[in-house]
PDB file of C-alpha atoms in Angstrom:
ATOM      1  CA  MET K1409      -0.263  -0.335  -0.437  1.00 55.00           C
ATOM      2  CA  ASP K1410       3.307   2.519  -0.096  1.00 63.00           C
ATOM      3  CA  ILE K1411       1.383   4.562  -3.040  1.00 62.00           C
ATOM      4  CA  TYR K1412      -1.386   5.767  -0.700  1.00 59.00           C
ATOM      5  CA  GLY K1413       1.133   7.090   1.483  1.00 60.00           C
ATOM      6  CA  LYS K1414       1.797  10.304   0.120  1.00 79.00           C
ATOM      7  CA  ASP K1415      -2.129  11.112   0.662  1.00 86.00           C
ATOM      8  CA  PRO K1416      -3.678  10.676   3.857  1.00 88.00           C
ATOM      9  CA  VAL K1417      -7.127  11.623   2.620  1.00 85.00           C
ATOM     10  CA  VAL K1418      -6.345   8.694  -0.350  1.00 87.00           C
ATOM     11  CA  THR K1419      -4.891   6.007   2.595  1.00 88.00           C
ATOM     12  CA  ARG K1420      -7.438   6.933   4.960  1.00 89.00           C
ATOM     13  CA  ALA K1421     -10.580   6.538   2.604  1.00 90.00           C
ATOM     14  CA  VAL K1422      -8.771   3.104   1.377  1.00 92.00           C
ATOM     15  CA  ALA K1423      -8.969   2.393   5.112  1.00 93.00           C
ATOM     16  CA  LEU K1424     -12.100   3.062   5.961  1.00 94.00           C
ATOM     17  CA  ALA K1425     -13.224   0.936   2.759  1.00 96.00           C
ATOM     18  CA  LEU K1426     -11.718  -2.116   3.494  1.00 97.00           C
ATOM     19  CA  MET K1427     -13.233  -1.420   6.804  1.00 97.00           C
ATOM     20  CA  ARG K1428     -16.473  -1.260   5.691  1.00 97.00           C
ATOM     21  CA  GLN K1429     -16.084  -5.045   3.558  1.00 98.00           C
ATOM     22  CA  SER K1430     -14.462  -6.676   6.564  1.00 98.00           C
ATOM     23  CA  LEU K1431     -17.331  -5.416   8.405  1.00 97.00           C
ATOM     24  CA  GLY K1432     -20.149  -7.200   5.860  1.00 97.00           C
ATOM     25  CA  LEU K1433     -18.034 -10.324   5.857  1.00 97.00           C
ATOM     26  CA  LEU K1434     -18.208 -10.278   9.350  1.00 97.00           C
ATOM     27  CA  ASP K1435     -21.159 -10.062   9.947  1.00 96.00           C
ATOM     28  CA  ALA K1436     -21.882 -11.723   7.167  1.00 97.00           C
ATOM     29  CA  VAL K1437     -20.471 -14.642   8.949  1.00 97.00           C
ATOM     30  CA  GLY K1438     -22.037 -13.596  12.067  1.00 96.00           C
ATOM     31  CA  ASP K1439     -19.440 -12.680  14.458  1.00 96.00           C
ATOM     32  CA  THR K1440     -21.065 -10.112  15.855  1.00 95.00           C
ATOM     33  CA  ALA K1441     -19.205  -9.087  18.676  1.00 96.00           C
ATOM     34  CA  PRO K1442     -16.157  -8.143  16.699  1.00 96.00           C
ATOM     35  CA  ALA K1443     -18.578  -6.611  13.300  1.00 97.00           C
ATOM     36  CA  VAL K1444     -19.559  -4.320  17.070  1.00 96.00           C
ATOM     37  CA  HIS K1445     -15.796  -2.794  17.508  1.00 96.00           C
ATOM     38  CA  LEU K1446     -15.836  -2.378  13.797  1.00 97.00           C
ATOM     39  CA  GLN K1447     -19.067  -0.435  13.567  1.00 96.00           C
ATOM     40  CA  MET K1448     -17.728   1.831  16.708  1.00 95.00           C
ATOM     41  CA  ALA K1449     -14.236   2.261  14.641  1.00 96.00           C
ATOM     42  CA  ILE K1450     -16.039   3.119  11.191  1.00 95.00           C
ATOM     43  CA  ASP K1451     -18.243   5.153  13.387  1.00 94.00           C
ATOM     44  CA  THR K1452     -14.569   7.347  14.956  1.00 93.00           C
ATOM     45  CA  MET K1453     -13.329   8.131  11.650  1.00 92.00           C
ATOM     46  CA  THR K1454     -16.118   8.945  10.536  1.00 91.00           C
ATOM     47  CA  ARG K1455     -17.709  10.819  12.599  1.00 85.00           C
ATOM     48  CA  SER K1456     -21.025   9.715  13.180  1.00 52.00           C
ATOM     49  CA  LEU K1457     -23.391   9.272  16.623  1.00 51.00           C
ATOM     50  CA  PRO K1458     -26.488   7.214  16.419  1.00 53.00           C
ATOM     51  CA  SER K1459     -29.271   9.235  15.673  1.00 55.00           C
ATOM     52  CA  PRO K1460     -31.641   9.669  19.161  1.00 55.00           C
ATOM     53  CA  ARG K1461     -35.163   8.738  19.975  1.00 56.00           C
ATOM     54  CA  ASP K1462     -38.091  11.551  19.633  1.00 54.00           C
ATOM     55  CA  ASP K1463     -38.839  10.678  23.444  1.00 58.00           C
ATOM     56  CA  GLN K1464     -34.742  11.004  24.831  1.00 55.00           C
ATOM     57  CA  PRO K1465     -33.434  14.242  24.976  1.00 57.00           C
ATOM     58  CA  VAL K1466     -29.899  15.749  23.099  1.00 51.00           C
ATOM     59  CA  THR K1467     -26.803  15.920  24.879  1.00 55.00           C
ATOM     60  CA  ALA K1468     -23.566  15.748  23.645  1.00 47.00           C
TER      61      ALA K1468
END
């Protein structure tokens, strides 16, 4: 993966794509514990937060 070493944006995008592919594979075989951790890592990279339910206050 040396070709991605020069552009951190491309390297990050490739890493995220590979993580998403891995998540799909883990889900396909029912390996839930690592899938949960990988999903948390993906969420951290994309800075996504779960949508709050309507009956819960939004806290930050």
